[in-house]
Short mmCIF file of C-alpha atoms in Angstrom, two decimals:
data_model
loop_
_atom_site.label_atom_id
_atom_site.label_comp_id
_atom_site.label_asym_id
_atom_site.label_seq_id
_atom_site.Cartn_x
_atom_site.Cartn_y
_atom_site.Cartn_z
CA UNK X 2 64.72 119.98 100.75
CA UNK X 3 62.73 116.96 102.13
CA UNK X 4 59.23 117.17 103.28
CA UNK X 5 58.50 115.30 106.25
CA UNK X 6 55.30 114.74 107.80
CA UNK X 7 54.80 114.71 111.69
CA UNK X 8 51.67 114.00 113.34
CA UNK X 9 50.92 117.52 113.70
CA UNK X 10 53.12 119.60 111.42
CA UNK X 11 54.97 119.81 108.18
CA UNK X 12 58.84 119.88 108.92
CA UNK X 13 61.32 121.01 105.54
CA UNK X 14 64.56 119.56 106.61
CA UNK X 15 67.81 119.45 104.42
CA UNK X 16 69.20 115.65 104.97
CA UNK X 17 72.60 115.41 102.62
CA UNK X 18 75.71 113.40 102.96
CA UNK X 19 76.37 109.97 104.21
CA UNK X 20 78.12 109.02 107.70
CA UNK X 21 77.36 109.55 111.45
CA UNK X 22 74.54 111.91 111.81
CA UNK X 23 74.71 115.37 112.57
CA UNK X 24 71.36 117.27 113.49
CA UNK X 25 71.76 120.78 113.01
CA UNK X 26 68.78 122.62 115.24
CA UNK X 27 69.19 126.34 114.76
CA UNK X 28 68.23 129.42 116.95
CA UNK X 29 65.46 132.07 117.37
CA UNK X 30 63.64 133.27 115.44
CA UNK X 31 65.83 131.68 112.26
CA UNK X 32 65.73 128.70 110.19
CA UNK X 33 67.81 126.12 108.65
CA UNK X 34 69.74 128.82 106.51
CA UNK X 35 71.60 129.58 109.43
CA UNK X 36 73.53 126.37 109.00
CA UNK X 37 74.50 127.04 105.55
CA UNK X 38 78.14 126.78 105.93
CA UNK X 39 78.32 123.81 107.82
CA UNK X 40 75.85 122.02 105.63
CA UNK X 41 78.27 122.62 102.98
CA UNK X 42 81.53 121.68 104.57
CA UNK X 43 80.83 118.84 106.87
CA UNK X 44 78.05 116.94 104.22
CA UNK X 45 81.28 115.31 103.25
CA UNK X 46 82.08 113.40 106.27
CA UNK X 47 78.35 113.62 107.91
CA UNK X 48 75.05 112.91 107.12
CA UNK X 49 73.94 116.64 107.67
CA UNK X 50 70.00 117.02 108.76
CA UNK X 51 69.10 120.80 109.29
CA UNK X 52 65.37 120.94 109.66
CA UNK X 53 63.49 124.29 110.11
CA UNK X 54 61.51 123.86 113.27
CA UNK X 55 57.67 123.90 113.42
CA UNK X 56 56.34 127.23 112.32
CA UNK X 57 59.67 128.46 111.03
CA UNK X 58 61.47 128.36 107.49
CA UNK X 59 58.68 126.55 105.42
CA UNK X 60 57.68 124.23 108.19
CA UNK X 61 54.25 124.21 109.46
CA UNK X 62 52.55 123.33 112.91
CA UNK X 63 52.93 126.45 114.53
CA UNK X 64 51.14 126.73 117.95
CA UNK X 65 49.96 129.07 120.54
CA UNK X 66 52.57 127.92 123.35
CA UNK X 67 55.82 126.15 121.55
CA UNK X 68 57.59 124.33 124.37
CA UNK X 69 61.16 123.55 123.87
CA UNK X 70 60.01 119.74 124.94
CA UNK X 71 57.99 119.79 122.07
CA UNK X 72 60.61 120.86 119.78
CA UNK X 73 62.36 118.18 120.91
CA UNK X 74 60.18 115.29 120.27
CA UNK X 75 59.26 116.94 117.02
CA UNK X 76 63.16 116.28 116.51
CA UNK X 77 62.56 112.69 117.80
CA UNK X 78 59.51 111.92 115.12
CA UNK X 79 61.59 113.53 112.41
CA UNK X 80 64.30 110.63 113.26
CA UNK X 81 62.00 108.02 112.79
CA UNK X 82 60.61 109.18 110.10
CA UNK X 83 63.88 109.59 108.68
CA UNK X 84 64.70 106.00 109.56
CA UNK X 85 67.53 107.17 111.57
CA UNK X 86 68.18 104.46 114.06
CA UNK X 87 71.90 104.99 115.22
CA UNK X 88 72.75 107.52 117.96
CA UNK X 89 73.25 110.96 116.66
CA UNK X 90 75.12 114.24 117.46
CA UNK X 91 72.61 117.02 118.39
CA UNK X 92 73.76 120.55 117.74
CA UNK X 93 71.73 123.34 118.80
CA UNK X 94 72.45 127.06 118.73
CA UNK X 95 70.76 129.31 121.32
CA UNK X 96 67.07 128.19 121.42
CA UNK X 97 68.61 125.00 119.70
CA UNK X 98 70.28 124.73 122.61
CA UNK X 99 67.28 124.69 124.85
CA UNK X 100 65.95 122.00 122.77
CA UNK X 101 69.21 119.84 123.03
CA UNK X 102 68.36 119.90 126.99
CA UNK X 103 65.03 118.45 126.51
CA UNK X 104 66.17 116.40 123.98
CA UNK X 105 68.84 114.64 126.14
CA UNK X 106 65.64 114.60 129.02
CA UNK X 107 63.20 112.94 126.96
CA UNK X 108 65.31 110.82 124.17
CA UNK X 109 68.82 110.47 125.89
CA UNK X 110 69.05 106.55 123.98
CA UNK X 111 69.21 108.40 120.50
CA UNK X 112 72.33 110.45 121.86
CA UNK X 113 76.01 109.94 120.69
CA UNK X 114 77.27 113.68 121.21
CA UNK X 115 76.01 116.87 122.13
CA UNK X 116 77.32 120.45 120.81
CA UNK X 117 76.13 123.22 122.74
CA UNK X 118 76.47 126.70 120.88
CA UNK X 119 75.91 130.31 122.21
CA UNK X 120 73.18 128.74 124.34
CA UNK X 121 71.92 129.01 128.22
CA UNK X 122 71.69 126.49 131.04
CA UNK X 123 69.40 128.44 133.17
CA UNK X 124 65.70 129.19 133.01
CA UNK X 125 64.56 132.74 132.40
CA UNK X 126 64.25 134.94 135.50
CA UNK X 127 60.31 136.42 136.09
CA UNK X 128 61.19 139.51 134.69
CA UNK X 129 62.89 137.70 131.55
CA UNK X 130 59.93 135.72 131.12
CA UNK X 131 57.53 138.72 131.72
CA UNK X 132 59.68 140.45 129.00
CA UNK X 133 59.07 137.33 126.55
CA UNK X 134 54.99 137.66 127.06
CA UNK X 135 55.06 140.88 126.53
CA UNK X 136 57.04 140.91 123.36
CA UNK X 137 55.20 137.73 121.76
CA UNK X 138 52.02 140.17 122.22
CA UNK X 139 53.78 142.95 120.61
CA UNK X 140 54.77 140.41 117.71
CA UNK X 141 51.46 139.52 117.15
CA UNK X 142 49.77 143.14 117.00
CA UNK X 143 53.09 144.80 115.29
CA UNK X 144 54.24 142.25 113.33
CA UNK X 145 57.86 140.32 113.21
CA UNK X 146 59.67 143.54 112.18
CA UNK X 147 59.90 144.39 116.01
CA UNK X 148 61.74 141.26 116.74
CA UNK X 149 64.52 142.25 114.06
CA UNK X 150 64.98 145.58 115.28
CA UNK X 151 65.02 144.30 119.37
CA UNK X 152 67.47 141.30 118.59
CA UNK X 153 69.57 142.18 115.63
CA UNK X 154 72.09 144.68 117.40
CA UNK X 155 72.63 141.53 120.00
CA UNK X 156 73.60 138.75 117.21
CA UNK X 157 76.28 139.79 116.00
CA UNK X 158 79.72 140.79 117.60
CA UNK X 159 80.22 144.68 116.63
CA UNK X 160 83.95 144.21 115.25
CA UNK X 161 82.31 142.09 112.53
CA UNK X 162 79.12 143.92 111.72
CA UNK X 163 80.83 145.48 108.48
CA UNK X 164 82.53 142.32 107.53
CA UNK X 165 79.28 140.46 107.57
CA UNK X 166 76.59 143.26 106.17
CA UNK X 167 75.31 140.29 103.68
CA UNK X 168 74.63 137.89 106.60
CA UNK X 169 73.46 140.32 108.92
CA UNK X 170 70.74 141.31 106.00
CA UNK X 171 69.93 137.66 105.63
CA UNK X 172 69.47 137.13 108.89
CA UNK X 173 66.96 140.12 109.02
CA UNK X 174 65.24 139.07 106.19
CA UNK X 175 64.59 135.39 107.91
CA UNK X 176 63.41 137.04 110.95
CA UNK X 177 60.73 139.65 109.12
CA UNK X 178 59.65 136.89 107.23
CA UNK X 179 58.61 134.97 110.11
CA UNK X 180 55.04 134.82 110.65
CA UNK X 181 54.39 136.48 114.12
CA UNK X 182 52.11 133.55 115.35
CA UNK X 183 55.31 131.19 115.31
CA UNK X 184 57.62 133.87 116.83
CA UNK X 185 55.26 134.48 119.38
CA UNK X 186 54.64 130.98 120.16
CA UNK X 187 58.19 130.26 120.56
CA UNK X 188 59.10 133.20 122.76
CA UNK X 189 55.91 131.81 125.15
CA UNK X 190 57.80 128.71 125.05
CA UNK X 191 60.95 129.68 126.04
CA UNK X 192 59.72 131.83 128.63
CA UNK X 193 58.32 128.49 129.92
CA UNK X 194 61.53 126.20 129.59
CA UNK X 195 63.23 124.73 132.90
CA UNK X 196 66.54 125.24 134.90
CA UNK X 197 68.94 122.58 133.49
CA UNK X 198 71.91 123.52 135.90
CA UNK X 199 71.21 121.20 138.20
CA UNK X 200 71.26 118.66 135.32
CA UNK X 201 74.49 119.46 134.34
CA UNK X 202 76.36 116.72 136.19
CA UNK X 203 73.96 113.78 135.07
CA UNK X 204 74.64 114.59 131.26
CA UNK X 205 77.26 112.46 130.79
CA UNK X 206 77.23 112.15 126.88
CA UNK X 207 80.49 113.69 125.37
CA UNK X 208 79.78 117.43 124.88
CA UNK X 209 81.27 120.16 123.36
CA UNK X 210 80.51 123.77 124.14
CA UNK X 211 81.00 126.43 122.07
CA UNK X 212 80.58 130.23 122.54
CA UNK X 213 81.41 133.32 120.58
CA UNK X 214 84.20 135.79 122.20
CA UNK X 215 81.94 138.61 122.34
CA UNK X 216 78.72 136.71 122.90
CA UNK X 217 76.26 139.57 124.91
CA UNK X 218 73.72 136.80 125.33
CA UNK X 219 75.21 133.65 126.34
CA UNK X 220 78.51 135.07 127.56
CA UNK X 221 81.69 133.05 127.34
CA UNK X 222 81.77 133.16 131.48
CA UNK X 223 78.43 131.60 131.43
CA UNK X 224 79.15 128.79 128.94
CA UNK X 225 82.77 128.07 130.43
CA UNK X 226 80.41 127.51 133.49
CA UNK X 227 77.99 125.20 131.92
CA UNK X 228 81.07 122.98 130.24
CA UNK X 229 83.08 123.11 133.60
CA UNK X 230 80.08 121.31 135.12
CA UNK X 231 79.49 118.93 132.47
CA UNK X 232 81.45 115.68 132.98
CA UNK X 233 82.53 115.06 129.73
CA UNK X 234 82.78 118.38 128.18
CA UNK X 235 85.00 120.30 125.91
CA UNK X 236 85.11 124.14 125.61
CA UNK X 237 86.12 126.24 122.58
CA UNK X 238 85.78 129.96 122.59
CA UNK X 239 85.70 131.34 118.98
CA UNK X 240 87.28 134.98 118.58
CA UNK X 241 85.60 137.96 116.57
CA UNK X 242 82.42 136.39 117.29
CA UNK X 243 79.14 137.15 118.78
CA UNK X 244 75.81 135.22 119.50
CA UNK X 245 75.71 134.13 115.82
CA UNK X 246 79.16 132.29 115.87
CA UNK X 247 78.37 129.35 113.21
CA UNK X 248 77.60 132.61 110.64
CA UNK X 249 80.51 135.25 111.79
CA UNK X 250 83.44 132.36 112.44
CA UNK X 251 82.21 129.48 110.10
CA UNK X 252 85.73 127.87 109.37
CA UNK X 253 86.29 127.97 112.88
CA UNK X 254 83.16 126.58 114.20
CA UNK X 255 83.46 123.77 111.57
CA UNK X 256 87.14 122.95 112.42
CA UNK X 257 86.17 122.45 115.95
CA UNK X 258 83.24 120.24 115.15
CA UNK X 259 85.27 118.30 112.85
CA UNK X 260 87.84 117.91 115.72
CA UNK X 261 85.52 116.93 118.36
CA UNK X 262 83.78 114.31 115.88
CA UNK X 263 86.50 112.73 113.92
#
């Protein structure tokens, strides 16, 4: 991994391969390792850049509230630090998708394409936002393990639970070892994220929208609607997958990306 110094954080980042740049931004509360199957496969064709967001994995810089705009600005600064001047493909899953929306709003000149995976365009309801704020305090009081207990049953398709026991356990380990301040900061940031639905018709970069068939968090219907409101989008549904489609169906996921980008 490379270590990249930002103004107020240190990001650890995988940077492998050569070719068009594919930036992989992980979900919450995970790190770059959720993309390992994509890194290993796609680096033969692309320059794959997969950072740990600030406060996650081995990156530093966690703050009390980490907004999606802040993460997006970090990605912009990261590209500068890596001397990447060409337009990139930004691929984000779940919270990484929230970051992708903000990257488009703030740094659209750097975007060639978008890949939105198992994510949402709507903001939290008032109840949902309050729930995140409450959970943030619980994590600070009780530790990150309660986040794993709350999230893991929702992340993977029930049909894949037995098949992917090792992957699920690895995901659990990542969550429980994430610093509570980072989990809480991102929860607060997600609670503040803006609704992007009215912006969808304006996002005219070619976009691939990927959703797991059994995603219980960002459903197929919701993600298909996102694709339908984007002017230049392709929708792909991955069978036998839940919210973690890159982990559950890596071959199909990678094939969808190759078909979109090559």
